[in-house]
mmCIF file of C-alpha atoms (C1' of nucleotides) in Angstrom:
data_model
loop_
_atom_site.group_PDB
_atom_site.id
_atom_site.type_symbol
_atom_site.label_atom_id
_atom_site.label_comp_id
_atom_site.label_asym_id
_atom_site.label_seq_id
_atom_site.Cartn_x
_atom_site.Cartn_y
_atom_site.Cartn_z
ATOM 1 C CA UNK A 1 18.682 3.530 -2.007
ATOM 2 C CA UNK A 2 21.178 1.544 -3.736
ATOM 3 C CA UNK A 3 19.301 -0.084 -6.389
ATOM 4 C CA UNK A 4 19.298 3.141 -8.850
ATOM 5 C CA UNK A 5 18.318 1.453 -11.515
ATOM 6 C CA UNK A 6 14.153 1.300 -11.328
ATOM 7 C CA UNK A 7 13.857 4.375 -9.743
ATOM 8 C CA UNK A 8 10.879 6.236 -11.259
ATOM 9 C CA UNK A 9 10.043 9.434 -9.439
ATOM 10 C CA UNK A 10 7.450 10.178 -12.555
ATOM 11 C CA UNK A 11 5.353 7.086 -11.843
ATOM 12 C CA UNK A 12 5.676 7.324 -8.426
ATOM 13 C CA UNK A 13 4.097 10.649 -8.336
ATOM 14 C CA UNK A 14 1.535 9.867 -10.722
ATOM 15 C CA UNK A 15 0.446 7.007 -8.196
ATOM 16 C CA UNK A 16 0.410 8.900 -5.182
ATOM 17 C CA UNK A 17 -1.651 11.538 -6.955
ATOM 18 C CA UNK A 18 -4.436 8.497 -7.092
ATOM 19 C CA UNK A 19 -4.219 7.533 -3.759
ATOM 20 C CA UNK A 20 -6.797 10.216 -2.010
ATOM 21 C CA UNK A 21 -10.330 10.128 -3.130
ATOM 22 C CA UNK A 22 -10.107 13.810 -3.113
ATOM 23 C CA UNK A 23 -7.431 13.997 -5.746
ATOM 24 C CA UNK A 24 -9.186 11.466 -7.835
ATOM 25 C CA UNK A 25 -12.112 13.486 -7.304
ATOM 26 C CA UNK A 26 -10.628 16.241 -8.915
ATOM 27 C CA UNK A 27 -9.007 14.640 -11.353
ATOM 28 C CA UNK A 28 -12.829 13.282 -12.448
ATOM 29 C CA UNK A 29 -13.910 16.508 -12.931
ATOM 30 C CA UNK A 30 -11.396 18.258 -14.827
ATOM 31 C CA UNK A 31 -11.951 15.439 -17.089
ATOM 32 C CA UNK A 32 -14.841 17.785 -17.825
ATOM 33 C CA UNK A 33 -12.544 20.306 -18.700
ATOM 34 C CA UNK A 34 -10.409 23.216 -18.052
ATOM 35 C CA UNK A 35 -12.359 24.415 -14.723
ATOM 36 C CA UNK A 36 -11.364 27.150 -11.455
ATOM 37 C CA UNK A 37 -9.957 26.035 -8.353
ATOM 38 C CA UNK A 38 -13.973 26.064 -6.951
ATOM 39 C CA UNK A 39 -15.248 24.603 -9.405
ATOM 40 C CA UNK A 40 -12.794 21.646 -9.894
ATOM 41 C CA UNK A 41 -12.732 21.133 -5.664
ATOM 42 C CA UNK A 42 -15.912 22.391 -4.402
ATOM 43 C CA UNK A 43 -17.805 20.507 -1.561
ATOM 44 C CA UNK A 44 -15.534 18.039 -0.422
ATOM 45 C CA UNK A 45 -15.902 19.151 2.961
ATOM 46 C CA UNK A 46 -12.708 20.147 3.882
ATOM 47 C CA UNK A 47 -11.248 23.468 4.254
ATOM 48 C CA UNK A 48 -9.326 25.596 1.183
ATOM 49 C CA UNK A 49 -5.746 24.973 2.598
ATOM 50 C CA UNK A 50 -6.472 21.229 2.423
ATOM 51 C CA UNK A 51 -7.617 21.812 -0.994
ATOM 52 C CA UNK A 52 -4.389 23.332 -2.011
ATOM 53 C CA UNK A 53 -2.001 20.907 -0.569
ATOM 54 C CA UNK A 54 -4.217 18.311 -3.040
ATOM 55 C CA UNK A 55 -3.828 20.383 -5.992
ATOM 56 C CA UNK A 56 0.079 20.729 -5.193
ATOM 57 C CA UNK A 57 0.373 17.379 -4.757
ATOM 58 C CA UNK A 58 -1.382 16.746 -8.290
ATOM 59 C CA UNK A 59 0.293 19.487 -10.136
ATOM 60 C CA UNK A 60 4.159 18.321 -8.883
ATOM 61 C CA UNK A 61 2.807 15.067 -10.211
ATOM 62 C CA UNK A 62 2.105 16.739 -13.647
ATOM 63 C CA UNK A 63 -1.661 15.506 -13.525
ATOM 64 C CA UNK A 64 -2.445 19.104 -13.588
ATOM 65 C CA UNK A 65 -1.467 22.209 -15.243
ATOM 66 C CA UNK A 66 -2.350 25.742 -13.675
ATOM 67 C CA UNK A 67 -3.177 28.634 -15.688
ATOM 68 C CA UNK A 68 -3.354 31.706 -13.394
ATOM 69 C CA UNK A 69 -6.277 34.721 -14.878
ATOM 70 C CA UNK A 70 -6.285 37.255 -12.990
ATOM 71 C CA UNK A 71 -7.931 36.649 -9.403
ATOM 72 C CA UNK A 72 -8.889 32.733 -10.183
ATOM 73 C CA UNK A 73 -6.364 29.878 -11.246
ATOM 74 C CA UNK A 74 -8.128 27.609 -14.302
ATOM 75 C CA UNK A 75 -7.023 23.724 -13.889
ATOM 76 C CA UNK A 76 -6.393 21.893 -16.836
ATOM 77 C CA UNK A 77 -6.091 17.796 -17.030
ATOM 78 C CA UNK A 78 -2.536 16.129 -18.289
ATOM 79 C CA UNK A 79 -3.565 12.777 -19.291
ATOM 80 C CA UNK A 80 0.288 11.816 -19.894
ATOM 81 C CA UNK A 81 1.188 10.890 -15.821
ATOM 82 C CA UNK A 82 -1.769 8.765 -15.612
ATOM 83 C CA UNK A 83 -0.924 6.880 -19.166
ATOM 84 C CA UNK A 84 2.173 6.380 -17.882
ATOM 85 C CA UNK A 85 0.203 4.264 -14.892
ATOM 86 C CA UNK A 86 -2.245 2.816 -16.851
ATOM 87 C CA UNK A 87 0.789 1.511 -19.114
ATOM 88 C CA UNK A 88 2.829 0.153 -16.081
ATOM 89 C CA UNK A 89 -0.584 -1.998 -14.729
ATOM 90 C CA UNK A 90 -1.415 -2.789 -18.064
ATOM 91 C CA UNK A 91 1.754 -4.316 -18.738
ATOM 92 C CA UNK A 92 1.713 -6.026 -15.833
ATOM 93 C CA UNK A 93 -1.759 -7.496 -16.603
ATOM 94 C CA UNK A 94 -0.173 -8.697 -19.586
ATOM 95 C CA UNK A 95 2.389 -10.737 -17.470
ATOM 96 C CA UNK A 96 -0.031 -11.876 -15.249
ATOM 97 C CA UNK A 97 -2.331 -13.970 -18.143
ATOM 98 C CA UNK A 98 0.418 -15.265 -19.736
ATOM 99 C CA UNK A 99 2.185 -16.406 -16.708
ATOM 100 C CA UNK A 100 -2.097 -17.972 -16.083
ATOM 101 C CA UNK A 101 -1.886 -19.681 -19.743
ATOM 102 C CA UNK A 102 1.644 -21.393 -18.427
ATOM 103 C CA UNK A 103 0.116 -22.511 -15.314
ATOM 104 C CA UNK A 104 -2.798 -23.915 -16.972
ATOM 105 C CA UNK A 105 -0.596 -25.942 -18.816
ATOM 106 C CA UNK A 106 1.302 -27.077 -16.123
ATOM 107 C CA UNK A 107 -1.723 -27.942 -14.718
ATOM 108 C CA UNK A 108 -2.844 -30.252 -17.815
ATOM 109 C CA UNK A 109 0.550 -31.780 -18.097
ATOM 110 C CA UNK A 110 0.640 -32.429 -14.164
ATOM 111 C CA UNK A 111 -3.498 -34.184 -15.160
ATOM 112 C CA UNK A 112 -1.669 -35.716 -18.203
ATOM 113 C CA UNK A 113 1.467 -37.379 -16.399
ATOM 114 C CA UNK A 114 -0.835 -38.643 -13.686
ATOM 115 C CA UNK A 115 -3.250 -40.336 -15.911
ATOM 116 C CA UNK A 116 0.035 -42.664 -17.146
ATOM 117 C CA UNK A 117 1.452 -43.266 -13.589
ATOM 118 C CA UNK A 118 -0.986 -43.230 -11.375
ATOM 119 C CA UNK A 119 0.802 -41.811 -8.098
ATOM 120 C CA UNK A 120 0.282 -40.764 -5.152
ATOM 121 C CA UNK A 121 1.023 -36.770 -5.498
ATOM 122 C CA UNK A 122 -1.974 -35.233 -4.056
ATOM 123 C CA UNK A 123 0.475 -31.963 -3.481
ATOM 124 C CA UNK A 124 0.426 -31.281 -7.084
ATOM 125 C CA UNK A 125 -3.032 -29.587 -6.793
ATOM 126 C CA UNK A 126 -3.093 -28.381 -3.207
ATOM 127 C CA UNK A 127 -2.904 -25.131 -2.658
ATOM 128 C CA UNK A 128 -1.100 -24.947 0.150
ATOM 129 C CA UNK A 129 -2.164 -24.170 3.754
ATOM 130 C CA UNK A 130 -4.684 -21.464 3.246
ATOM 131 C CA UNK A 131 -3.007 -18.526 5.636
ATOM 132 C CA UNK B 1 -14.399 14.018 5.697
ATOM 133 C CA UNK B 2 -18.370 15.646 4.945
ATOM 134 C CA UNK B 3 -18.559 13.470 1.489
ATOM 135 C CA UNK B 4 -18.694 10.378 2.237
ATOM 136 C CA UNK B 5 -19.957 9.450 -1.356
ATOM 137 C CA UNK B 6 -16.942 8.807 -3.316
ATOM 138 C CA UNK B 7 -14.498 6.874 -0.427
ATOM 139 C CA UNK B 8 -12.969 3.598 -1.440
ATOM 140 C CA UNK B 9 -10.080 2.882 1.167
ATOM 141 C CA UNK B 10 -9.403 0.173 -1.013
ATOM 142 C CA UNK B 11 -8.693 1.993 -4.257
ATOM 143 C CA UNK B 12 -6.534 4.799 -2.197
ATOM 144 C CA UNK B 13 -4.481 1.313 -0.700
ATOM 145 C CA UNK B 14 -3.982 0.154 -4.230
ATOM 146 C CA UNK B 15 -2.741 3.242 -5.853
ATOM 147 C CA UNK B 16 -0.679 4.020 -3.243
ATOM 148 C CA UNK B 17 0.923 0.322 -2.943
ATOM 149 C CA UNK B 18 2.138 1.347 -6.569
ATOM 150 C CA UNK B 19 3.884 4.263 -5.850
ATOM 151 C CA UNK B 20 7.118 2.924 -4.570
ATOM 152 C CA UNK B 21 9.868 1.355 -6.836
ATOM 153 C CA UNK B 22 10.205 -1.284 -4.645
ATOM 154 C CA UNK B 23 6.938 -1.973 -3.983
ATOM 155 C CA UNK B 24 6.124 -2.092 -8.057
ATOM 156 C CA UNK B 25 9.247 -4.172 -8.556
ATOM 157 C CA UNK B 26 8.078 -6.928 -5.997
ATOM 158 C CA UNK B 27 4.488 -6.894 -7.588
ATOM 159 C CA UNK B 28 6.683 -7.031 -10.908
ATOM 160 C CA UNK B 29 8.391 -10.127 -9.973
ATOM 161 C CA UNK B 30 5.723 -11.828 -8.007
ATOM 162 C CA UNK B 31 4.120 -11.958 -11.544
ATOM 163 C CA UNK B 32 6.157 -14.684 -12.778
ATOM 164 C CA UNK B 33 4.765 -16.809 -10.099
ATOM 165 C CA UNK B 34 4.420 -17.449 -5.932
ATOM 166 C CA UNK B 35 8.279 -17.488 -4.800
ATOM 167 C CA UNK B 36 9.525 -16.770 -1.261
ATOM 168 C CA UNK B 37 9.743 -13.248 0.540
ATOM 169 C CA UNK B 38 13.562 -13.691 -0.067
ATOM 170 C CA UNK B 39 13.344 -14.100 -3.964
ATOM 171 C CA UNK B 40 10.535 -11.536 -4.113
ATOM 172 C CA UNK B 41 12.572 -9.058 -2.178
ATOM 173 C CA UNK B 42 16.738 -9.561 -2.870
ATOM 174 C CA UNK B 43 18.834 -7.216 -4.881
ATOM 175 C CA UNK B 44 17.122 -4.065 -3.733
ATOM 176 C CA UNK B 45 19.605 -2.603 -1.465
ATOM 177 C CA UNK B 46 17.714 -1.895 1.627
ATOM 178 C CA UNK B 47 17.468 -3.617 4.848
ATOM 179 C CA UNK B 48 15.713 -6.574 5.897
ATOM 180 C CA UNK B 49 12.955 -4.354 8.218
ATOM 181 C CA UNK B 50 12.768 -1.747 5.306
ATOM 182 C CA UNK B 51 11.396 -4.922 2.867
ATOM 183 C CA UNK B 52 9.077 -6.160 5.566
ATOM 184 C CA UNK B 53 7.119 -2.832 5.783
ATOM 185 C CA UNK B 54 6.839 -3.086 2.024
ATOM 186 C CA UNK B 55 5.483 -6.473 2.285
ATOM 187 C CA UNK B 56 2.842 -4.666 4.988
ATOM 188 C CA UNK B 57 1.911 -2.365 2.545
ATOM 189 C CA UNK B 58 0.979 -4.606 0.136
ATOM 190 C CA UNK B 59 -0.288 -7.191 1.836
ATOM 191 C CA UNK B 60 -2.904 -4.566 3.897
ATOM 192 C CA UNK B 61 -3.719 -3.210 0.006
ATOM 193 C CA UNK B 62 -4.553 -6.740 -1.045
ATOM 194 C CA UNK B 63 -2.212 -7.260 -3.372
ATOM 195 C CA UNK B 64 -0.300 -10.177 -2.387
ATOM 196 C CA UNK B 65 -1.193 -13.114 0.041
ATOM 197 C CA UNK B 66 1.703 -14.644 2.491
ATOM 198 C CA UNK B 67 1.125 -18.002 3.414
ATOM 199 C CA UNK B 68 3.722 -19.208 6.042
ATOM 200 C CA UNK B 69 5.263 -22.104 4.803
ATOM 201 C CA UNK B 70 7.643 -23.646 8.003
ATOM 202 C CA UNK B 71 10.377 -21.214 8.269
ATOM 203 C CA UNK B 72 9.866 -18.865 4.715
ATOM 204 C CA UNK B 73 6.737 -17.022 3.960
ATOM 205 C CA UNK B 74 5.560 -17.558 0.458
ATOM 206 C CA UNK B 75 3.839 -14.869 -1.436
ATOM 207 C CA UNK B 76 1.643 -15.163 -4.250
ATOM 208 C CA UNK B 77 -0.060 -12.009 -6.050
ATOM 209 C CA UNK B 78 -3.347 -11.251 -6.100
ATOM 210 C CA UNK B 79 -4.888 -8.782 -9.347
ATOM 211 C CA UNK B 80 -8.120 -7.511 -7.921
ATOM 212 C CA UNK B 81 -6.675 -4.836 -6.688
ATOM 213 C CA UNK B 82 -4.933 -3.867 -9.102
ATOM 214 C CA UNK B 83 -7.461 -4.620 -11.482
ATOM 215 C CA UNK B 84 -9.612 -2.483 -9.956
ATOM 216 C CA UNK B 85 -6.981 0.749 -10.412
ATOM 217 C CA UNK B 86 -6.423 0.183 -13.517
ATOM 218 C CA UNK B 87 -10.175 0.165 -14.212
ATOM 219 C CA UNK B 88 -10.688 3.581 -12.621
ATOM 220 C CA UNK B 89 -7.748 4.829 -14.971
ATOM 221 C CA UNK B 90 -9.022 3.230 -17.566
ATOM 222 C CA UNK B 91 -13.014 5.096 -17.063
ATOM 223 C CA UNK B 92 -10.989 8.334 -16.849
ATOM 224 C CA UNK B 93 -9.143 7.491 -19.656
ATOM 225 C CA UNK B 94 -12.661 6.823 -21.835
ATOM 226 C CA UNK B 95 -14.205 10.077 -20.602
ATOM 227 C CA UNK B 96 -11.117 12.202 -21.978
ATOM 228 C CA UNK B 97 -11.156 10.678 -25.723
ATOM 229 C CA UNK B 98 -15.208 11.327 -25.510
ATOM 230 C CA UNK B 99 -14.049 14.948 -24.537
ATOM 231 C CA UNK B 100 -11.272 15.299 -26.944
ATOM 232 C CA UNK B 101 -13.971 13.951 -29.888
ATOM 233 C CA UNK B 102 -16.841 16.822 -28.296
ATOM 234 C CA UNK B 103 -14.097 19.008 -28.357
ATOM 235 C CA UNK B 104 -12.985 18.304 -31.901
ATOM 236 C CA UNK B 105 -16.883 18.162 -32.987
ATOM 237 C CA UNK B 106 -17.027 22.191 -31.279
ATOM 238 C CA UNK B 107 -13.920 23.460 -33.286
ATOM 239 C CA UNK B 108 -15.680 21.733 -36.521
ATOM 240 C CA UNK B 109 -18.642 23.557 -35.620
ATOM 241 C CA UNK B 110 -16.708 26.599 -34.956
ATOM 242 C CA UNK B 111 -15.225 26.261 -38.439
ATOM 243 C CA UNK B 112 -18.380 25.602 -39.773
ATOM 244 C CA UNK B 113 -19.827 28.805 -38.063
ATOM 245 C CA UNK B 114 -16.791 30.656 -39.607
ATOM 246 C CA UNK B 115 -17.102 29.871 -42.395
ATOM 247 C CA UNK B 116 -20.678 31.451 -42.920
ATOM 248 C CA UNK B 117 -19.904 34.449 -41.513
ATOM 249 C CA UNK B 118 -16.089 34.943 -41.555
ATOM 250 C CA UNK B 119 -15.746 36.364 -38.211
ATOM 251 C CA UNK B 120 -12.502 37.308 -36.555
ATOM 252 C CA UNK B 121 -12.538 34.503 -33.801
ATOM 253 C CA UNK B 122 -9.260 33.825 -33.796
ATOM 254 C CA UNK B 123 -9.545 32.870 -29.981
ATOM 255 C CA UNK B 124 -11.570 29.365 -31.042
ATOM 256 C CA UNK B 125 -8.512 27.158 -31.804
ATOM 257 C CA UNK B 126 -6.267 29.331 -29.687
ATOM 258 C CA UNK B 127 -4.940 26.002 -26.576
ATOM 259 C CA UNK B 128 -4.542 28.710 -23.900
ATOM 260 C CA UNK B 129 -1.433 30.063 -22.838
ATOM 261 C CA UNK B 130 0.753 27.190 -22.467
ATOM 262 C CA UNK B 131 2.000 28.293 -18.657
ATOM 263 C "C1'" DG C 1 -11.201 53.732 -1.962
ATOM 264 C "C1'" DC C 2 -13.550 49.966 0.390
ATOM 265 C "C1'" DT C 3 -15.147 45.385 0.479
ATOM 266 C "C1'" DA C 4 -16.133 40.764 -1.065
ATOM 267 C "C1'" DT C 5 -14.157 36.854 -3.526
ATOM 268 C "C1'" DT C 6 -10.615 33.597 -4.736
ATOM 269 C "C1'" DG C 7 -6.974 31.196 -3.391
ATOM 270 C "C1'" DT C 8 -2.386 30.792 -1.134
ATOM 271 C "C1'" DT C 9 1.106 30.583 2.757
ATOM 272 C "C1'" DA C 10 2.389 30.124 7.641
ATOM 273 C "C1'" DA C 11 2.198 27.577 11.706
ATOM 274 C "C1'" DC C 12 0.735 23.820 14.163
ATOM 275 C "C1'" DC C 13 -0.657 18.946 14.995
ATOM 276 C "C1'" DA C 14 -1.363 13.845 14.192
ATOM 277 C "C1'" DT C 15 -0.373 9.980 11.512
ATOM 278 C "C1'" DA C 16 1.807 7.306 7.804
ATOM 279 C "C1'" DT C 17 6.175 6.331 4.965
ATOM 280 C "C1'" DG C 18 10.636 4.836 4.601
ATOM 281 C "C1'" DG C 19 14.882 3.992 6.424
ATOM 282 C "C1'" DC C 20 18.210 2.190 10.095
ATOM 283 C "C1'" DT C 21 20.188 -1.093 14.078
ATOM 284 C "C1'" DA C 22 19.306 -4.411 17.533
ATOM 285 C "C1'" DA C 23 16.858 -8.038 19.088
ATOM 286 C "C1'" DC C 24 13.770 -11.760 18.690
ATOM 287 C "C1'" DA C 25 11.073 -16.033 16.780
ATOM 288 C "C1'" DA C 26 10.814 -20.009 14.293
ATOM 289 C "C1'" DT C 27 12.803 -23.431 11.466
ATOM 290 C "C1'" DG C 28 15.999 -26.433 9.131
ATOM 291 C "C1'" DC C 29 19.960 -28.884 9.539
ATOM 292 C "C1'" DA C 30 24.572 -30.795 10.930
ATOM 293 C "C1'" DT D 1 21.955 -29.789 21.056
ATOM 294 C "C1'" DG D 2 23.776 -25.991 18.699
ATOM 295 C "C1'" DC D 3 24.052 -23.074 14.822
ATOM 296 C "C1'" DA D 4 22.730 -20.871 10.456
ATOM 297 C "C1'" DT D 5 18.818 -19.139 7.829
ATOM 298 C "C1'" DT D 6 14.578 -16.653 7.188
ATOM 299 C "C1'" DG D 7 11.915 -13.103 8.379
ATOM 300 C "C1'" DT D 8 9.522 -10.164 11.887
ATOM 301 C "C1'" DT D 9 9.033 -6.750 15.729
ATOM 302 C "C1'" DA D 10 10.763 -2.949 18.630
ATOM 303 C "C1'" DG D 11 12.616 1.438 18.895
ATOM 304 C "C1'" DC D 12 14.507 5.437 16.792
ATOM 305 C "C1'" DC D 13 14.694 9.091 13.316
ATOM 306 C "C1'" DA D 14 13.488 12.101 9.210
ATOM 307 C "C1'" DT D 15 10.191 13.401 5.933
ATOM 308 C "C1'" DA D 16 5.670 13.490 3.631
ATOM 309 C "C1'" DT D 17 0.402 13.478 4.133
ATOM 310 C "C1'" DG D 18 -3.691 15.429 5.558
ATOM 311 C "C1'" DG D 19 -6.068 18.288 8.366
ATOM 312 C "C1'" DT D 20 -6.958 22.665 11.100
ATOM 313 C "C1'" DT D 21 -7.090 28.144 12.033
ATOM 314 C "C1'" DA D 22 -5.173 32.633 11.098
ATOM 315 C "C1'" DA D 23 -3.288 35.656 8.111
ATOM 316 C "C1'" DC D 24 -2.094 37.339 3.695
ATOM 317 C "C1'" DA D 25 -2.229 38.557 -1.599
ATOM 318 C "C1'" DA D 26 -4.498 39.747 -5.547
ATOM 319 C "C1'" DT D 27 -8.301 40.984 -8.029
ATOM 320 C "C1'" DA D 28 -13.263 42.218 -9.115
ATOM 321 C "C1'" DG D 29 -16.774 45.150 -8.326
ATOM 322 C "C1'" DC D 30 -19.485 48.593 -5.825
#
DNA sequence: GCTATTGTTAACCATATGGCTAACAATGCA
DNA sequence: TGCATTGTTAGCCATATGGTTAACAATAGC
């Protein structure tokens, strides 16, 4: 990949981690707490070697941290990965309604230009061929 | 998959059409406005196939609409999607602080308890071994 | 010491990502 | 008409996901 300069392995991680119901699952109930491996993934119908790929997938994401005691492993939340996402949308969010204020005054100065001339330019409004 | 409970196909598409740079930067700059695939897409240093499986992704998560406009494609963004992760973040993100404050109420009561009978539980503030 | 419990790794399989080149489709335009 | 532009699909490849069964490792407990 060339451009070198957005890369973001961190937040790229912390998405994927999101993106099975399983993991987010988990990641519901260790908001709990610090819970075992059973406890934090039991009945979710799928077998215990599907469970650990999850929890690998969530723990090299950082979402999780693993405290091994003696013949159980404890799970612990990181909130920090998922800030990180909620930051990125939320910022984004924050783009989105401004960019929505601007358009709604284009909008009114678009109303406010055709109240003086009185033109024909119906393709101010449209919203272009639907798909 | 036995629990059928907790599936949202459309929550795993949006999380998941976040976790690529490009894919984020294209949401990124589709938030100044509709623009063509080529404006959305330039400048990040893969080929032409590479962007339109991108564009796939996102467009099958619901987070941008292509409207074919003679020989371009226009794309326009669409939040619900997104919205809709950053609302699940955002619930986990509530239940931790109300976890962190019950947490914070049981080490005041813990201090409060030792400080009746000055006990030596020193293992009540103790965070766990840090792994 | 033997056995049950907890959880992982190994090996296999199917599908999805993420990239490429080559070719095509549809326009816009000279 | 012919050519350049815009963007996709087809085919190929490598790697990551997501699942399985079988086997192992480590501990708890009888």
């Amino acid at each position: 990949m060339a451009n070198n300069a957005v890369l973001d392995p961190v937040l790229d991680r912390s998405f994927a981690a999101c993106s099975h119901p399983i993991r987010r699952g988990i990641l519901e109930r260790l908001g709990e707490g610090e819970m075992t491996v059973g406890e934090a993934t039991g009945g979710f119908g799928v077998s215990k070697p599907a469970i650990s790929k999850h929890l690998k997938v969530l723990e090299e994401a950082g979402t999780i941290v693993r405290v091994i005691d003696g013949r159980t492993h404890r799970l612990r939340l990181r909130t920090d990965p998922l800030d990180d996402a909620y930051a990125w949308i939320g910022k984004q969010r924050e783009l989105w309604e401004r960019k929505f204020d601007t358009v709604e005054e284009y909008l009114r100065e678009q109303r406010d230009r055709r109240g003086q001339q009185q033109k024909t330019d119906t393709t101010a409004d449209r919203p272009d061929k639907e798909a």
